[in-house]
C-alpha atoms as a PDB file:
ATOM      1  CA  MET A   1     -10.460 -89.310 119.501  1.00  0.00           C
ATOM      2  CA  THR A   2      -8.505 -87.220 117.037  1.00  0.00           C
ATOM      3  CA  GLY A   3      -4.880 -88.376 117.205  1.00  0.00           C
ATOM      4  CA  GLY A   4      -1.793 -86.242 117.470  1.00  0.00           C
ATOM      5  CA  ALA A   5       1.083 -85.286 119.647  1.00  0.00           C
ATOM      6  CA  ALA A   6       0.581 -85.209 123.360  1.00  0.00           C
ATOM      7  CA  GLY A   7       2.188 -83.427 126.246  1.00  0.00           C
ATOM      8  CA  ALA A   8       2.538 -83.967 129.941  1.00  0.00           C
ATOM      9  CA  ALA A   9      -0.026 -82.937 132.499  1.00  0.00           C
ATOM     10  CA  GLY A  10      -2.341 -84.092 135.227  1.00  0.00           C
ATOM     11  CA  ASP A  11      -1.826 -86.423 138.150  1.00  0.00           C
ATOM     12  CA  GLY A  12      -0.566 -89.100 135.769  1.00  0.00           C
ATOM     13  CA  SER A  13       1.932 -86.861 133.981  1.00  0.00           C
ATOM     14  CA  THR A  14       2.952 -88.503 130.718  1.00  0.00           C
ATOM     15  CA  ASP A  15       5.658 -88.073 128.142  1.00  0.00           C
ATOM     16  CA  TRP A  16       3.778 -89.701 125.286  1.00  0.00           C
ATOM     17  CA  ALA A  17       4.502 -87.977 121.992  1.00  0.00           C
ATOM     18  CA  GLY A  18       1.584 -89.304 119.970  1.00  0.00           C
ATOM     19  CA  ILE A  19       1.330 -92.254 117.620  1.00  0.00           C
ATOM     20  CA  GLY A  20       4.392 -92.507 115.451  1.00  0.00           C
ATOM     21  CA  PRO A  21       4.952 -94.667 112.369  1.00  0.00           C
ATOM     22  CA  GLY A  22       4.592 -98.299 113.283  1.00  0.00           C
ATOM     23  CA  ASP A  23       3.617 -97.505 116.874  1.00  0.00           C
ATOM     24  CA  ARG A  24       0.689 -99.756 117.752  1.00  0.00           C
ATOM     25  CA  GLY A  25       0.825 -99.193 121.487  1.00  0.00           C
ATOM     26  CA  THR A  26      -0.011-101.756 124.136  1.00  0.00           C
ATOM     27  CA  PRO A  27      -2.052-104.581 122.592  1.00  0.00           C
ATOM     28  CA  HIS A  28      -5.453-105.293 124.048  1.00  0.00           C
ATOM     29  CA  ALA A  29      -4.417-108.860 124.924  1.00  0.00           C
ATOM     30  CA  ARG A  30      -1.907-107.533 127.465  1.00  0.00           C
ATOM     31  CA  TRP A  31      -4.574-105.367 129.067  1.00  0.00           C
ATOM     32  CA  ASP A  32      -7.068-108.211 129.094  1.00  0.00           C
ATOM     33  CA  THR A  33      -4.616-110.541 130.823  1.00  0.00           C
ATOM     34  CA  TRP A  34      -3.549-107.975 133.399  1.00  0.00           C
ATOM     35  CA  LEU A  35      -7.065-106.862 134.262  1.00  0.00           C
ATOM     36  CA  ARG A  36      -8.245-110.452 134.488  1.00  0.00           C
ATOM     37  CA  ASP A  37      -5.442-111.548 136.812  1.00  0.00           C
ATOM     38  CA  ARG A  38      -5.474-108.629 139.271  1.00  0.00           C
ATOM     39  CA  PRO A  39      -8.002-108.301 142.097  1.00  0.00           C
ATOM     40  CA  PRO A  40     -11.193-106.890 140.585  1.00  0.00           C
ATOM     41  CA  ASP A  41     -11.747-103.176 140.978  1.00  0.00           C
ATOM     42  CA  ALA A  42     -15.008-101.945 142.464  1.00  0.00           C
ATOM     43  CA  GLU A  43     -17.945-101.648 140.130  1.00  0.00           C
ATOM     44  CA  LEU A  44     -19.399 -98.201 139.633  1.00  0.00           C
ATOM     45  CA  ASP A  45     -22.783 -97.705 141.233  1.00  0.00           C
ATOM     46  CA  ILE A  46     -24.948 -94.749 140.305  1.00  0.00           C
ATOM     47  CA  PRO A  47     -24.874 -92.513 143.408  1.00  0.00           C
ATOM     48  CA  SER A  48     -28.381 -92.023 144.728  1.00  0.00           C
ATOM     49  CA  GLU A  49     -27.875 -88.279 145.153  1.00  0.00           C
ATOM     50  CA  ILE A  50     -26.872 -87.728 141.516  1.00  0.00           C
ATOM     51  CA  ARG A  51     -29.632 -86.264 139.366  1.00  0.00           C
ATOM     52  CA  ARG A  52     -27.515 -84.956 136.474  1.00  0.00           C
ATOM     53  CA  LEU A  53     -24.555 -86.330 134.528  1.00  0.00           C
ATOM     54  CA  VAL A  54     -22.402 -84.078 132.348  1.00  0.00           C
ATOM     55  CA  VAL A  55     -20.120 -85.982 129.963  1.00  0.00           C
ATOM     56  CA  VAL A  56     -17.243 -83.935 128.530  1.00  0.00           C
ATOM     57  CA  ALA A  57     -16.060 -85.273 125.146  1.00  0.00           C
ATOM     58  CA  PRO A  58     -13.080 -83.538 123.482  1.00  0.00           C
ATOM     59  CA  HIS A  59     -13.903 -85.109 120.086  1.00  0.00           C
ATOM     60  CA  PRO A  60     -17.083 -86.530 118.531  1.00  0.00           C
ATOM     61  CA  ASP A  61     -16.600 -90.182 119.510  1.00  0.00           C
ATOM     62  CA  ASP A  62     -14.890 -89.946 122.907  1.00  0.00           C
ATOM     63  CA  GLU A  63     -18.263 -89.936 124.646  1.00  0.00           C
ATOM     64  CA  ILE A  64     -19.078 -93.343 123.130  1.00  0.00           C
ATOM     65  CA  LEU A  65     -15.626 -94.943 123.096  1.00  0.00           C
ATOM     66  CA  GLY A  66     -14.883 -93.959 126.690  1.00  0.00           C
ATOM     67  CA  VAL A  67     -18.147 -94.072 128.594  1.00  0.00           C
ATOM     68  CA  GLY A  68     -21.026 -94.687 126.219  1.00  0.00           C
ATOM     69  CA  ILE A  69     -22.573 -97.499 128.222  1.00  0.00           C
ATOM     70  CA  THR A  70     -21.898 -95.767 131.539  1.00  0.00           C
ATOM     71  CA  ALA A  71     -23.793 -92.706 130.329  1.00  0.00           C
ATOM     72  CA  ALA A  72     -26.562 -94.891 128.938  1.00  0.00           C
ATOM     73  CA  ARG A  73     -27.011 -96.561 132.320  1.00  0.00           C
ATOM     74  CA  PHE A  74     -27.317 -93.193 134.041  1.00  0.00           C
ATOM     75  CA  ALA A  75     -29.918 -92.145 131.465  1.00  0.00           C
ATOM     76  CA  ALA A  76     -31.832 -95.392 131.885  1.00  0.00           C
ATOM     77  CA  ALA A  77     -31.850 -94.813 135.657  1.00  0.00           C
ATOM     78  CA  GLY A  78     -33.595 -91.467 135.183  1.00  0.00           C
ATOM     79  CA  VAL A  79     -30.537 -89.261 135.545  1.00  0.00           C
ATOM     80  CA  GLU A  80     -30.550 -86.229 133.238  1.00  0.00           C
ATOM     81  CA  VAL A  81     -27.585 -86.632 130.902  1.00  0.00           C
ATOM     82  CA  GLU A  82     -25.902 -83.816 128.996  1.00  0.00           C
ATOM     83  CA  ILE A  83     -22.956 -84.337 126.676  1.00  0.00           C
ATOM     84  CA  VAL A  84     -20.583 -81.449 126.052  1.00  0.00           C
ATOM     85  CA  ALA A  85     -18.871 -81.907 122.668  1.00  0.00           C
ATOM     86  CA  VAL A  86     -15.790 -79.726 122.985  1.00  0.00           C
ATOM     87  CA  THR A  87     -14.648 -79.780 119.337  1.00  0.00           C
ATOM     88  CA  ASP A  88     -16.210 -80.962 116.098  1.00  0.00           C
ATOM     89  CA  GLY A  89     -13.195 -83.128 115.290  1.00  0.00           C
ATOM     90  CA  ASP A  90     -12.212 -81.389 112.073  1.00  0.00           C
ATOM     91  CA  ALA A  91      -8.477 -82.094 112.553  1.00  0.00           C
ATOM     92  CA  SER A  92      -8.565 -85.891 112.407  1.00  0.00           C
ATOM     93  CA  HIS A  93      -7.312 -85.958 108.794  1.00  0.00           C
ATOM     94  CA  PRO A  94      -5.136 -82.847 108.337  1.00  0.00           C
ATOM     95  CA  GLU A  95      -3.526 -84.199 105.140  1.00  0.00           C
ATOM     96  CA  SER A  96      -6.713 -85.453 103.521  1.00  0.00           C
ATOM     97  CA  PRO A  97      -6.789 -84.753  99.782  1.00  0.00           C
ATOM     98  CA  THR A  98     -10.505 -85.550  99.554  1.00  0.00           C
ATOM     99  CA  VAL A  99     -12.358 -84.092 102.569  1.00  0.00           C
ATOM    100  CA  CYS A 100     -11.887 -80.531 103.794  1.00  0.00           C
ATOM    101  CA  PRO A 101     -11.995 -79.779 107.534  1.00  0.00           C
ATOM    102  CA  GLN A 102     -15.421 -78.139 107.301  1.00  0.00           C
ATOM    103  CA  ARG A 103     -16.936 -81.157 105.573  1.00  0.00           C
ATOM    104  CA  LEU A 104     -15.212 -83.503 108.004  1.00  0.00           C
ATOM    105  CA  ALA A 105     -16.631 -81.605 110.976  1.00  0.00           C
ATOM    106  CA  SER A 106     -20.117 -81.838 109.506  1.00  0.00           C
ATOM    107  CA  LEU A 107     -19.755 -85.568 108.966  1.00  0.00           C
ATOM    108  CA  ARG A 108     -18.389 -86.182 112.450  1.00  0.00           C
ATOM    109  CA  VAL A 109     -21.150 -84.201 114.142  1.00  0.00           C
ATOM    110  CA  SER A 110     -23.718 -86.292 112.288  1.00  0.00           C
ATOM    111  CA  GLU A 111     -21.924 -89.491 113.242  1.00  0.00           C
ATOM    112  CA  SER A 112     -21.873 -88.479 116.901  1.00  0.00           C
ATOM    113  CA  ARG A 113     -25.570 -87.647 116.811  1.00  0.00           C
ATOM    114  CA  ARG A 114     -26.451 -91.052 115.373  1.00  0.00           C
ATOM    115  CA  ALA A 115     -24.146 -92.922 117.771  1.00  0.00           C
ATOM    116  CA  CYS A 116     -25.679 -91.204 120.785  1.00  0.00           C
ATOM    117  CA  SER A 117     -29.121 -92.055 119.510  1.00  0.00           C
ATOM    118  CA  VAL A 118     -28.175 -95.746 119.320  1.00  0.00           C
ATOM    119  CA  LEU A 119     -27.423 -95.699 123.060  1.00  0.00           C
ATOM    120  CA  GLY A 120     -30.424 -93.566 124.010  1.00  0.00           C
ATOM    121  CA  LEU A 121     -28.293 -90.506 124.709  1.00  0.00           C
ATOM    122  CA  PRO A 122     -29.268 -86.917 123.879  1.00  0.00           C
ATOM    123  CA  GLU A 123     -27.866 -84.705 121.153  1.00  0.00           C
ATOM    124  CA  PRO A 124     -24.563 -83.298 122.477  1.00  0.00           C
ATOM    125  CA  VAL A 125     -24.157 -79.618 123.251  1.00  0.00           C
ATOM    126  CA  ARG A 126     -21.539 -78.449 120.758  1.00  0.00           C
ATOM    127  CA  LEU A 127     -18.951 -75.840 121.680  1.00  0.00           C
ATOM    128  CA  GLY A 128     -16.967 -75.841 118.414  1.00  0.00           C
ATOM    129  CA  LEU A 129     -13.583 -75.185 120.029  1.00  0.00           C
ATOM    130  CA  PRO A 130     -10.506 -75.775 117.832  1.00  0.00           C
ATOM    131  CA  ASP A 131      -9.616 -79.429 117.397  1.00  0.00           C
ATOM    132  CA  GLY A 132      -6.036 -79.778 118.616  1.00  0.00           C
ATOM    133  CA  GLY A 133      -6.129 -76.380 120.330  1.00  0.00           C
ATOM    134  CA  VAL A 134      -8.393 -76.840 123.336  1.00  0.00           C
ATOM    135  CA  ARG A 135      -5.620 -75.880 125.743  1.00  0.00           C
ATOM    136  CA  THR A 136      -5.645 -72.391 124.222  1.00  0.00           C
ATOM    137  CA  GLN A 137      -9.336 -72.147 125.155  1.00  0.00           C
ATOM    138  CA  GLU A 138      -9.314 -73.679 128.629  1.00  0.00           C
ATOM    139  CA  SER A 139     -10.892 -70.688 130.352  1.00  0.00           C
ATOM    140  CA  ARG A 140     -13.670 -70.612 127.786  1.00  0.00           C
ATOM    141  CA  LEU A 141     -14.216 -74.336 128.205  1.00  0.00           C
ATOM    142  CA  THR A 142     -14.241 -74.030 131.991  1.00  0.00           C
ATOM    143  CA  ASP A 143     -16.914 -71.349 131.727  1.00  0.00           C
ATOM    144  CA  ALA A 144     -18.970 -73.468 129.341  1.00  0.00           C
ATOM    145  CA  ILE A 145     -18.879 -76.532 131.601  1.00  0.00           C
ATOM    146  CA  THR A 146     -19.657 -74.338 134.600  1.00  0.00           C
ATOM    147  CA  ASP A 147     -22.691 -72.977 132.771  1.00  0.00           C
ATOM    148  CA  VAL A 148     -23.953 -76.476 131.983  1.00  0.00           C
ATOM    149  CA  ILE A 149     -23.503 -77.539 135.598  1.00  0.00           C
ATOM    150  CA  GLY A 150     -24.906 -74.326 136.938  1.00  0.00           C
ATOM    151  CA  ARG A 151     -28.231 -74.618 135.226  1.00  0.00           C
ATOM    152  CA  GLY A 152     -29.157 -77.388 137.662  1.00  0.00           C
ATOM    153  CA  GLY A 153     -26.841 -76.659 140.601  1.00  0.00           C
ATOM    154  CA  GLY A 154     -23.713 -78.572 141.468  1.00  0.00           C
ATOM    155  CA  ALA A 155     -24.413 -80.781 144.473  1.00  0.00           C
ATOM    156  CA  ASP A 156     -26.427 -83.340 142.556  1.00  0.00           C
ATOM    157  CA  CYS A 157     -24.250 -83.278 139.434  1.00  0.00           C
ATOM    158  CA  LEU A 158     -21.488 -85.656 138.362  1.00  0.00           C
ATOM    159  CA  VAL A 159     -19.098 -84.466 135.660  1.00  0.00           C
ATOM    160  CA  LEU A 160     -17.425 -87.237 133.678  1.00  0.00           C
ATOM    161  CA  SER A 161     -14.482 -85.983 131.611  1.00  0.00           C
ATOM    162  CA  THR A 162     -11.434 -87.394 129.885  1.00  0.00           C
ATOM    163  CA  TRP A 163      -8.610 -87.924 132.368  1.00  0.00           C
ATOM    164  CA  SER A 164      -6.290 -84.934 132.790  1.00  0.00           C
ATOM    165  CA  GLY A 165      -3.282 -87.227 132.292  1.00  0.00           C
ATOM    166  CA  ASP A 166      -4.628 -89.036 129.225  1.00  0.00           C
ATOM    167  CA  GLY A 167      -1.844 -87.931 126.901  1.00  0.00           C
ATOM    168  CA  HIS A 168      -3.697 -86.143 124.117  1.00  0.00           C
ATOM    169  CA  PRO A 169      -3.537 -82.388 124.766  1.00  0.00           C
ATOM    170  CA  ASP A 170      -7.253 -81.877 124.073  1.00  0.00           C
ATOM    171  CA  HIS A 171      -8.146 -84.661 126.496  1.00  0.00           C
ATOM    172  CA  GLU A 172      -5.924 -83.257 129.209  1.00  0.00           C
ATOM    173  CA  ALA A 173      -7.181 -79.699 128.720  1.00  0.00           C
ATOM    174  CA  SER A 174     -10.772 -80.946 128.944  1.00  0.00           C
ATOM    175  CA  GLY A 175      -9.959 -82.784 132.156  1.00  0.00           C
ATOM    176  CA  ARG A 176      -8.390 -79.703 133.711  1.00  0.00           C
ATOM    177  CA  ALA A 177     -11.301 -77.493 132.672  1.00  0.00           C
ATOM    178  CA  ALA A 178     -13.802 -79.971 134.090  1.00  0.00           C
ATOM    179  CA  ALA A 179     -11.897 -80.074 137.379  1.00  0.00           C
ATOM    180  CA  ARG A 180     -11.976 -76.289 137.669  1.00  0.00           C
ATOM    181  CA  ALA A 181     -15.686 -76.175 136.849  1.00  0.00           C
ATOM    182  CA  CYS A 182     -16.380 -78.776 139.526  1.00  0.00           C
ATOM    183  CA  ALA A 183     -14.321 -76.864 142.086  1.00  0.00           C
ATOM    184  CA  THR A 184     -16.376 -73.749 141.359  1.00  0.00           C
ATOM    185  CA  THR A 185     -19.795 -75.370 141.430  1.00  0.00           C
ATOM    186  CA  GLY A 186     -19.406 -78.185 143.942  1.00  0.00           C
ATOM    187  CA  ALA A 187     -20.150 -80.836 141.342  1.00  0.00           C
ATOM    188  CA  ARG A 188     -18.432 -84.201 141.648  1.00  0.00           C
ATOM    189  CA  LEU A 189     -15.687 -85.078 139.177  1.00  0.00           C
ATOM    190  CA  ALA A 190     -14.910 -88.432 137.607  1.00  0.00           C
ATOM    191  CA  GLU A 191     -12.557 -89.096 134.700  1.00  0.00           C
ATOM    192  CA  TYR A 192     -12.133 -91.675 131.969  1.00  0.00           C
ATOM    193  CA  PRO A 193      -9.083 -92.753 129.967  1.00  0.00           C
ATOM    194  CA  VAL A 194      -8.960 -93.103 126.182  1.00  0.00           C
ATOM    195  CA  TRP A 195      -5.419 -92.690 124.870  1.00  0.00           C
ATOM    196  CA  THR A 196      -4.014 -94.119 128.118  1.00  0.00           C
ATOM    197  CA  TRP A 197      -4.730 -97.590 126.768  1.00  0.00           C
ATOM    198  CA  HIS A 198      -2.280 -96.848 123.953  1.00  0.00           C
ATOM    199  CA  TRP A 199       0.762 -95.358 125.673  1.00  0.00           C
ATOM    200  CA  ALA A 200       0.554 -96.906 129.130  1.00  0.00           C
ATOM    201  CA  ALA A 201       1.446-100.449 130.112  1.00  0.00           C
ATOM    202  CA  PRO A 202      -0.206-102.648 132.728  1.00  0.00           C
ATOM    203  CA  ALA A 203       0.576-101.353 136.254  1.00  0.00           C
ATOM    204  CA  ASP A 204       2.038 -98.165 134.762  1.00  0.00           C
ATOM    205  CA  PRO A 205       2.757 -95.999 137.827  1.00  0.00           C
ATOM    206  CA  ARG A 206       1.696 -92.835 135.975  1.00  0.00           C
ATOM    207  CA  VAL A 207      -1.910 -94.050 135.855  1.00  0.00           C
ATOM    208  CA  PRO A 208      -4.147 -93.741 138.963  1.00  0.00           C
ATOM    209  CA  TRP A 209      -5.201 -97.372 139.025  1.00  0.00           C
ATOM    210  CA  HIS A 210      -6.109 -96.964 142.716  1.00  0.00           C
ATOM    211  CA  ARG A 211      -8.998 -94.749 141.579  1.00  0.00           C
ATOM    212  CA  ARG A 212     -10.267 -97.221 138.998  1.00  0.00           C
ATOM    213  CA  HIS A 213     -13.890 -98.297 139.053  1.00  0.00           C
ATOM    214  CA  ARG A 214     -15.402-100.394 136.316  1.00  0.00           C
ATOM    215  CA  VAL A 215     -18.663-100.720 134.501  1.00  0.00           C
ATOM    216  CA  VAL A 216     -19.085-104.320 133.373  1.00  0.00           C
ATOM    217  CA  LEU A 217     -21.004-104.520 130.132  1.00  0.00           C
ATOM    218  CA  THR A 218     -23.622-107.135 129.434  1.00  0.00           C
ATOM    219  CA  ALA A 219     -23.521-108.915 126.094  1.00  0.00           C
ATOM    220  CA  ALA A 220     -26.371-106.709 124.873  1.00  0.00           C
ATOM    221  CA  GLU A 221     -24.589-103.541 125.996  1.00  0.00           C
ATOM    222  CA  LEU A 222     -21.380-104.618 124.284  1.00  0.00           C
ATOM    223  CA  ALA A 223     -23.279-105.261 121.071  1.00  0.00           C
ATOM    224  CA  ALA A 224     -24.959-101.867 121.353  1.00  0.00           C
ATOM    225  CA  LYS A 225     -21.599-100.181 121.819  1.00  0.00           C
ATOM    226  CA  HIS A 226     -20.269-101.891 118.697  1.00  0.00           C
ATOM    227  CA  THR A 227     -23.307-100.647 116.784  1.00  0.00           C
ATOM    228  CA  ALA A 228     -22.841 -97.103 118.073  1.00  0.00           C
ATOM    229  CA  VAL A 229     -19.143 -97.066 117.173  1.00  0.00           C
ATOM    230  CA  SER A 230     -19.963 -98.324 113.674  1.00  0.00           C
ATOM    231  CA  GLU A 231     -21.536 -94.911 113.062  1.00  0.00           C
ATOM    232  CA  PHE A 232     -18.080 -93.275 113.191  1.00  0.00           C
ATOM    233  CA  ARG A 233     -17.368 -94.114 109.573  1.00  0.00           C
ATOM    234  CA  THR A 234     -14.920 -91.258 109.011  1.00  0.00           C
ATOM    235  CA  GLN A 235     -12.781 -92.685 111.806  1.00  0.00           C
ATOM    236  CA  ILE A 236     -13.033 -96.468 111.509  1.00  0.00           C
ATOM    237  CA  ALA A 237     -12.595 -96.666 107.732  1.00  0.00           C
ATOM    238  CA  PRO A 238     -10.397 -94.802 105.242  1.00  0.00           C
ATOM    239  CA  LEU A 239     -11.906 -91.704 103.689  1.00  0.00           C
ATOM    240  CA  SER A 240     -10.435 -92.916 100.401  1.00  0.00           C
ATOM    241  CA  ASP A 241      -7.525 -95.034  99.189  1.00  0.00           C
ATOM    242  CA  GLN A 242      -5.249 -92.001  98.987  1.00  0.00           C
ATOM    243  CA  PRO A 243      -2.475 -91.131 101.466  1.00  0.00           C
ATOM    244  CA  GLY A 244      -3.801 -88.874 104.223  1.00  0.00           C
ATOM    245  CA  ASP A 245      -7.180 -90.592 104.298  1.00  0.00           C
ATOM    246  CA  GLU A 246      -6.214 -93.557 106.452  1.00  0.00           C
ATOM    247  CA  ALA A 247      -8.524 -94.808 109.193  1.00  0.00           C
ATOM    248  CA  ILE A 248      -7.921 -93.151 112.560  1.00  0.00           C
ATOM    249  CA  LEU A 249      -9.459 -96.039 114.481  1.00  0.00           C
ATOM    250  CA  PRO A 250      -8.303 -99.303 112.903  1.00  0.00           C
ATOM    251  CA  ASP A 251      -9.319-102.605 114.460  1.00  0.00           C
ATOM    252  CA  TRP A 252      -6.253-102.829 116.701  1.00  0.00           C
ATOM    253  CA  ILE A 253      -7.247 -99.558 118.394  1.00  0.00           C
ATOM    254  CA  LEU A 254     -10.931-100.439 118.639  1.00  0.00           C
ATOM    255  CA  ASP A 255      -9.991-103.746 120.260  1.00  0.00           C
ATOM    256  CA  ARG A 256      -8.579-101.765 123.201  1.00  0.00           C
ATOM    257  CA  LEU A 257     -11.528 -99.416 123.449  1.00  0.00           C
ATOM    258  CA  ILE A 258     -14.526-101.685 122.981  1.00  0.00           C
ATOM    259  CA  THR A 259     -14.215-104.246 125.743  1.00  0.00           C
ATOM    260  CA  ARG A 260     -16.389-105.790 128.427  1.00  0.00           C
ATOM    261  CA  GLU A 261     -15.482-103.020 130.891  1.00  0.00           C
ATOM    262  CA  GLU A 262     -15.486 -99.224 130.867  1.00  0.00           C
ATOM    263  CA  THR A 263     -13.030 -97.572 133.236  1.00  0.00           C
ATOM    264  CA  ILE A 264     -13.824 -94.627 135.485  1.00  0.00           C
ATOM    265  CA  PHE A 265     -11.334 -92.880 137.783  1.00  0.00           C
ATOM    266  CA  LEU A 266     -13.139 -91.626 140.898  1.00  0.00           C
END
């Protein structure tokens, strides 16, 4: 979930410019109240024809923060799950005086591996595209996702990617690449929001709420997700007490992302 400036794209075109100083986004309490008071969205059922799930994660934590329990349910149901890790997340602390990008990437890959293991998910397939520069590699990413889909055919495959209007440029580029790969192969496409919970507001017309389906977590699943996220130590805690090493995912961000429901746009 590497932060940074975002552009506009996708069917929910946004103008979000990234997290600025003092910008804490929409608090989770507002989301909780709005989601609780509106008519409940449909729950996501695992389609009987789906035999493979491909999760596209721009950074090493998006797969868990966005859809970790959803993917775990598919795996538990016997669906073959593959996770495509687009970048190694080496740009999360560009001003760090203590951890170089290469070391950070190594740490984040290890964290992702352990977090996936907590939820019974396989080791992600790592593409190593530039963190913060995925949009310059969209064709390459499209080809990579197409290859992953193609190994098993498209008709029985569901691709679950970050939403192409999510705000962060890497998330949007991943969503667009996934859409093109699905169009080529015949695989089904679903999307999930991550940064949307920060910049959007309840009922925001830029967000395709009409496509929202939810996965309602049990207490055990919620606890497991907390345990998995605790593996992302380079993101949830400061790298050191020096400027540039601040936590990327402080509690007020995690409160929005680890809730009783995961959101899928179908």
